[in-house]
Short mmCIF file of C-alpha atoms and ligand atoms in Angstrom, two decimals:
data_model
loop_
_atom_site.label_atom_id
_atom_site.label_comp_id
_atom_site.label_asym_id
_atom_site.label_seq_id
_atom_site.Cartn_x
_atom_site.Cartn_y
_atom_site.Cartn_z
CA UNK T 1 -5.03 15.06 21.72
CA UNK T 2 -3.58 16.43 18.97
CA UNK T 3 -0.29 16.53 21.73
CA UNK T 4 -1.20 12.40 21.78
CA UNK T 5 0.04 12.20 18.74
CA UNK T 6 3.61 10.19 18.39
CA UNK T 7 5.75 11.77 15.38
CA UNK T 8 5.38 8.71 13.30
CA UNK T 9 1.53 9.07 13.50
CA UNK T 10 1.66 12.95 12.76
CA UNK T 11 3.26 11.67 9.79
CA UNK T 12 0.78 9.15 8.32
CA UNK T 13 -1.49 11.36 9.06
CA UNK T 14 -0.93 14.71 7.42
CA UNK T 15 -0.17 12.01 3.93
CA UNK T 16 -3.71 10.63 4.30
CA UNK T 17 -4.94 13.60 4.70
CA UNK T 18 -3.14 15.70 1.63
CA UNK T 19 -3.79 12.74 -0.46
CA UNK T 20 -7.89 13.50 0.53
CA UNK T 21 -7.79 16.85 -1.20
CA UNK T 22 -6.65 15.10 -5.34
CA UNK T 23 -10.49 12.98 -4.61
CA UNK T 24 -13.23 15.07 -5.76
CA UNK T 25 -17.62 14.94 -5.51
CA UNK T 26 -19.17 10.93 -7.70
CA UNK T 27 -14.90 9.60 -7.87
CA UNK T 28 -14.75 5.65 -7.28
CA UNK T 29 -12.33 5.60 -5.28
CA UNK T 30 -9.85 2.94 -4.22
CA UNK T 31 -8.97 2.50 -0.36
CA UNK T 32 -5.96 1.32 0.23
CA UNK T 33 -4.99 -1.22 3.14
CA UNK T 34 -2.45 -0.89 6.21
CA UNK T 35 -2.48 1.95 9.16
CA UNK T 36 -1.60 4.66 6.77
CA UNK T 37 -4.63 3.84 5.02
CA UNK T 38 -6.09 3.62 7.77
CA UNK T 39 -5.54 6.90 8.11
CA UNK T 40 -6.74 8.28 5.10
CA UNK T 41 -10.44 6.07 5.31
CA UNK T 42 -10.76 8.37 8.29
CA UNK T 43 -10.10 11.98 7.05
CA UNK T 44 -12.82 11.04 3.65
CA UNK T 45 -15.08 10.07 6.05
CA UNK T 46 -14.29 13.40 7.88
CA UNK T 47 -14.78 15.30 3.72
CA UNK T 48 -18.13 13.32 3.67
CA UNK T 49 -19.06 14.61 7.02
CA UNK T 50 -17.92 18.29 6.38
CA UNK T 51 -18.07 18.75 2.72
CA UNK T 52 -20.65 16.84 2.04
CA UNK T 53 -18.47 14.55 0.00
CA UNK T 54 -19.78 11.23 -1.71
CA UNK T 55 -17.89 9.14 -3.48
CA UNK T 56 -17.44 5.21 -3.81
CA UNK T 57 -14.92 3.53 -1.91
CA UNK T 58 -13.56 -0.33 -3.34
CA UNK T 59 -11.57 -1.45 -0.58
CA UNK T 60 -8.74 -3.82 -0.50
CA UNK T 61 -9.33 -6.06 2.33
CA UNK T 62 -12.14 -7.20 4.57
CA UNK T 63 -10.51 -4.71 7.20
CA UNK T 64 -10.49 -1.90 5.45
CA UNK T 65 -14.14 -2.46 3.86
CA UNK T 66 -15.21 -2.27 7.69
CA UNK T 67 -12.70 1.01 8.74
CA UNK T 68 -15.06 2.79 5.47
CA UNK T 69 -18.48 0.97 5.90
CA UNK T 70 -17.84 2.85 9.85
CA UNK T 71 -17.08 6.50 8.81
CA UNK T 72 -20.30 6.25 6.08
CA UNK T 73 -18.58 5.54 2.83
CA UNK T 74 -20.24 3.43 0.42
CA UNK T 75 -18.97 0.52 -0.75
CA UNK T 76 -19.09 -1.29 -3.63
CA UNK T 77 -17.17 -4.34 -5.61
CA UNK T 78 -14.48 -3.95 -8.03
CA UNK T 79 -16.90 -5.01 -10.64
CA UNK T 80 -19.24 -2.98 -10.08
CA UNK T 81 -16.71 -0.35 -10.47
CA UNK T 82 -15.09 -1.74 -13.01
CA UNK T 83 -12.79 1.27 -13.58
CA UNK T 84 -11.61 3.61 -10.68
CA UNK T 85 -10.12 7.46 -10.52
CA UNK T 86 -7.86 7.32 -8.14
CA UNK T 87 -6.24 4.81 -5.69
CA UNK T 88 -4.33 5.83 -2.49
CA UNK T 89 -2.68 3.44 -0.60
CA UNK T 90 0.39 2.73 1.95
CA UNK T 91 3.61 1.14 1.26
CA UNK T 92 5.97 -0.80 2.61
CA UNK T 93 9.16 0.57 0.92
CA UNK T 94 9.49 3.38 -2.40
CA UNK T 95 12.12 4.21 -4.19
CA UNK T 96 13.10 7.18 -6.74
CA UNK T 97 11.57 5.38 -9.27
CA UNK T 98 8.35 5.49 -6.88
CA UNK T 99 8.49 2.03 -7.17
CA UNK T 100 7.29 -0.16 -4.62
CA UNK T 101 7.60 -3.25 -2.15
CA UNK T 102 3.64 -3.63 -0.59
CA UNK T 103 2.10 -6.35 1.06
CA UNK T 104 3.56 -5.92 5.07
CA UNK T 105 -0.20 -5.85 6.16
CA UNK T 106 -1.31 -9.87 3.70
CA UNK T 107 -3.49 -7.13 1.33
CA UNK T 108 -0.88 -7.06 -2.10
CA UNK T 109 -3.16 -9.48 -4.23
CA UNK T 110 -6.02 -6.61 -3.97
CA UNK T 111 -4.13 -3.54 -3.89
CA UNK T 112 -2.46 -3.74 -7.06
CA UNK T 113 -5.59 -4.99 -8.73
CA UNK T 114 -7.19 -2.26 -7.56
CA UNK T 115 -3.94 0.02 -8.02
CA UNK T 116 -3.28 -1.42 -11.86
CA UNK T 117 -7.49 -0.99 -12.35
CA UNK T 118 -7.00 3.20 -11.62
CA UNK T 119 -6.54 5.72 -13.42
CA UNK T 120 -4.04 6.97 -10.93
CA UNK T 121 -1.83 5.67 -7.51
CA UNK T 122 -1.25 7.88 -4.79
CA UNK T 123 0.79 6.50 -1.99
CA UNK T 124 1.19 7.32 1.61
CA UNK T 125 4.22 6.94 3.61
CA UNK T 126 6.52 8.76 6.05
CA UNK T 127 9.66 8.97 5.47
CA UNK T 128 11.61 5.99 6.64
CA UNK T 129 9.76 4.15 4.29
CA UNK T 130 12.50 5.91 1.72
CA UNK T 131 15.37 3.84 0.35
CA UNK T 132 17.66 4.18 -2.67
CA UNK T 133 17.64 0.15 -3.35
CA UNK T 134 14.62 -1.55 -2.69
CA UNK T 135 14.49 -4.62 -0.38
CA UNK T 136 15.52 -4.26 3.15
CA UNK T 137 12.24 -4.81 3.91
CA UNK T 138 11.23 -8.86 2.77
CA UNK T 139 9.88 -9.04 0.31
CA UNK T 140 5.48 -10.59 0.11
CA UNK T 141 4.90 -12.99 -2.11
CA UNK T 142 1.32 -14.50 -1.88
CA UNK T 143 1.26 -18.26 -2.50
CA UNK T 144 -2.25 -20.85 -2.64
CA UNK T 145 -1.76 -23.22 -0.27
CA UNK T 146 -1.34 -26.00 -3.30
CA UNK T 147 2.59 -27.30 -2.57
CA UNK T 148 3.82 -24.02 -1.06
CA UNK T 149 6.18 -25.95 -0.10
CA UNK T 150 7.74 -26.44 -3.70
CA UNK T 151 6.85 -23.41 -5.05
CA UNK T 152 9.08 -22.45 -2.35
CA UNK T 153 11.73 -23.94 -3.59
CA UNK T 154 10.97 -22.78 -6.80
CA UNK T 155 11.59 -19.48 -5.72
CA UNK T 156 14.95 -20.30 -3.92
CA UNK T 157 15.89 -22.02 -7.49
CA UNK T 158 15.03 -19.12 -9.30
CA UNK T 159 16.75 -16.48 -6.48
CA UNK T 160 20.86 -18.07 -6.91
CA UNK T 161 20.88 -16.22 -10.19
CA UNK T 162 19.01 -13.36 -9.47
CA UNK T 163 21.09 -10.27 -8.77
CA UNK T 164 19.93 -10.21 -4.66
CA UNK T 165 21.91 -10.16 -1.47
CA UNK T 166 20.11 -12.43 0.65
CA UNK T 167 17.89 -15.96 -0.23
CA UNK T 168 15.97 -16.79 2.33
CA UNK T 169 12.51 -17.10 2.10
CA UNK T 170 9.93 -17.91 5.14
CA UNK T 171 6.96 -18.64 5.69
CA UNK T 172 4.53 -15.59 7.08
CA UNK T 173 2.73 -17.27 10.12
CA UNK T 174 -0.11 -15.72 12.35
CA UNK T 175 0.44 -17.38 15.44
CA UNK T 176 0.92 -21.23 15.68
CA UNK T 177 -0.79 -21.60 11.75
CA UNK T 178 0.23 -20.46 8.45
CA UNK T 179 -0.91 -16.44 7.39
CA UNK T 180 -4.20 -16.15 5.45
CA UNK T 181 -5.01 -13.53 3.30
CA UNK T 182 -7.90 -12.46 2.36
CA UNK T 183 -7.63 -14.80 -1.00
CA UNK T 184 -6.65 -18.12 1.11
CA UNK T 185 -3.42 -17.71 0.22
CA UNK T 186 -0.28 -17.98 1.84
CA UNK T 187 2.54 -15.38 2.10
CA UNK T 188 6.58 -15.77 2.09
CA UNK T 189 8.98 -13.02 2.33
CA UNK T 190 11.45 -13.14 0.78
CA UNK T 191 15.14 -11.93 2.65
CA UNK T 192 16.80 -10.34 -0.63
CA UNK T 193 18.36 -7.21 1.46
CA UNK T 194 18.72 -5.52 -2.00
CA UNK T 195 17.02 -6.41 -5.17
CA UNK T 196 18.92 -5.29 -8.40
CA UNK T 197 16.64 -5.22 -10.77
CA UNK T 198 13.39 -4.82 -9.62
CA UNK T 199 11.20 -4.73 -12.77
CA UNK T 200 12.64 -8.45 -13.87
CA UNK T 201 11.99 -9.75 -10.14
CA UNK T 202 8.37 -9.12 -10.56
CA UNK T 203 8.32 -10.11 -13.58
CA UNK T 204 10.19 -13.52 -13.07
CA UNK T 205 8.67 -14.52 -9.42
CA UNK T 206 5.12 -14.41 -11.11
CA UNK T 207 6.31 -16.97 -13.47
CA UNK T 208 6.76 -19.89 -10.78
CA UNK T 209 4.32 -22.09 -10.83
CA UNK T 210 2.02 -20.83 -7.23
CA UNK T 211 2.83 -17.56 -7.23
CA UNK T 212 -0.40 -15.72 -7.49
CA UNK T 213 1.18 -11.96 -7.02
CA UNK T 214 4.49 -10.42 -5.92
CA UNK T 215 4.43 -7.79 -4.00
CA UNK T 216 6.56 -5.83 -6.27
CA UNK T 217 4.91 -2.30 -7.88
CA UNK T 218 6.89 -1.41 -11.09
CA UNK T 219 5.11 1.92 -12.92
CA UNK T 220 1.96 1.96 -10.43
CA UNK T 221 2.69 4.49 -8.22
CA UNK T 222 1.99 8.24 -10.13
CA UNK T 223 2.22 10.22 -7.03
CA UNK T 224 3.79 9.98 -3.89
CA UNK T 225 2.70 12.35 -0.46
CA UNK T 226 4.99 12.20 2.34
CA UNK T 227 4.29 12.89 5.43
CA UNK T 228 7.09 14.25 8.18
CA UNK T 229 6.67 14.01 12.16
CA UNK T 230 6.53 17.45 12.49
CA UNK T 231 3.91 17.70 10.19
CA UNK T 232 5.22 18.56 6.63
CA UNK T 233 3.97 17.01 3.67
CA UNK T 234 6.31 16.50 0.56
CA UNK T 235 4.12 15.57 -2.58
CA UNK T 236 6.43 14.31 -5.83
CA UNK T 237 4.59 13.17 -8.67
CA UNK T 238 6.25 11.63 -11.56
CA UNK T 239 4.58 12.50 -14.45
CA UNK T 240 4.67 15.99 -13.96
CA UNK T 241 7.88 15.93 -12.55
CA UNK T 242 6.85 18.18 -10.27
CA UNK T 243 7.74 18.16 -5.72
CA UNK T 244 5.98 20.67 -3.92
CA UNK T 245 5.79 20.72 -0.34
CA UNK T 246 3.09 22.03 2.48
CA UNK T 247 2.69 22.58 6.36
CA UNK T 248 -0.80 20.61 7.08
CA UNK T 249 -2.76 21.68 10.62
CA UNK T 250 -2.78 18.61 12.68
CA UNK T 251 -5.00 19.83 14.75
CA UNK T 252 -7.79 18.87 12.60
CA UNK T 253 -6.61 14.74 14.05
CA UNK T 254 -8.31 15.30 16.94
CA UNK T 255 -11.67 14.49 14.96
CA UNK T 256 -10.51 11.60 13.66
CA UNK T 257 -7.79 9.88 15.55
CA UNK T 258 -10.32 7.68 17.91
CA UNK T 259 -10.08 4.08 17.56
CA UNK T 260 -7.84 3.60 14.45
CA UNK T 261 -6.80 0.51 15.34
CA UNK T 262 -5.21 -0.58 11.69
C1 5RP E 1 -0.23 -4.13 2.90
C2 5RP E 1 0.39 -2.11 2.69
C3 5RP E 1 0.64 -1.48 3.41
O1 5RP E 1 0.33 -1.02 2.44
C4 5RP E 1 2.43 -1.33 3.62
O2 5RP E 1 2.27 -2.59 4.41
C5 5RP E 1 2.36 -0.14 4.73
O3 5RP E 1 1.31 -0.88 6.58
P1 5RP E 1 1.42 0.23 6.34
O4 5RP E 1 1.01 1.82 6.62
O5 5RP E 1 0.59 0.43 8.01
O6 5RP E 1 2.85 1.44 7.34
O7 5RP E 1 0.59 -2.98 1.72
O8 5RP E 1 -0.64 -4.95 2.64
#
């Protein structure tokens, strides 16, 4: 089966597997959403089975909750957990200061609440997500359905005065209907190409009525674990100022590869 893992899946798997080494017995762990996070949930399930690890998990979407239960993780709500030791999640882009764009999978609202309620956020990613300046990936913004077109017009008006290269704003669709988040909201994708001042952008967007949250994660991520297609994995810790590289054995993916669907 290992031979069947593409370089991109190998990169996601090794990043997820390395990040799971940060999880200790008894921890309350935030469980991210997306294909890389799905690997992480699988890896945690494997540690439960193999090492007898006991943890509680707070999922950031209904699909992660489903997968977590399937692999045997004790799933609790954020209100039950109140505060978390660690959140592990993917990202769509990250820069040199570990600022992120998230929400490609439409779960940014729960993801931001959960990551912010954690002592530490670890981002798991493949090397392609690293950028010098955020913004090539369209910035997801969650808006309430009521008056969303007015909210969109207000965003477009605001973007005129911001440090960006593009100003297109599109409603995310799911087939013929608008995409609906777990919270019953819609997503506007902002095609900004380059965000000159992500901190300012995050603050300004959240002042617009109708916006629930935006996908810029500023000063939230502590550690980024970057997987490569050949099994190498780099771990950068922004607080400790360290960078470590290791090589992971991808053969263990054999046990947990089946039915990864996210
Ligand atoms: C979901 C997210 C994901 O973490 C992000 O889209 C990355 O996903 P993937 O690991 O599938 O590339 O923010 O809302």
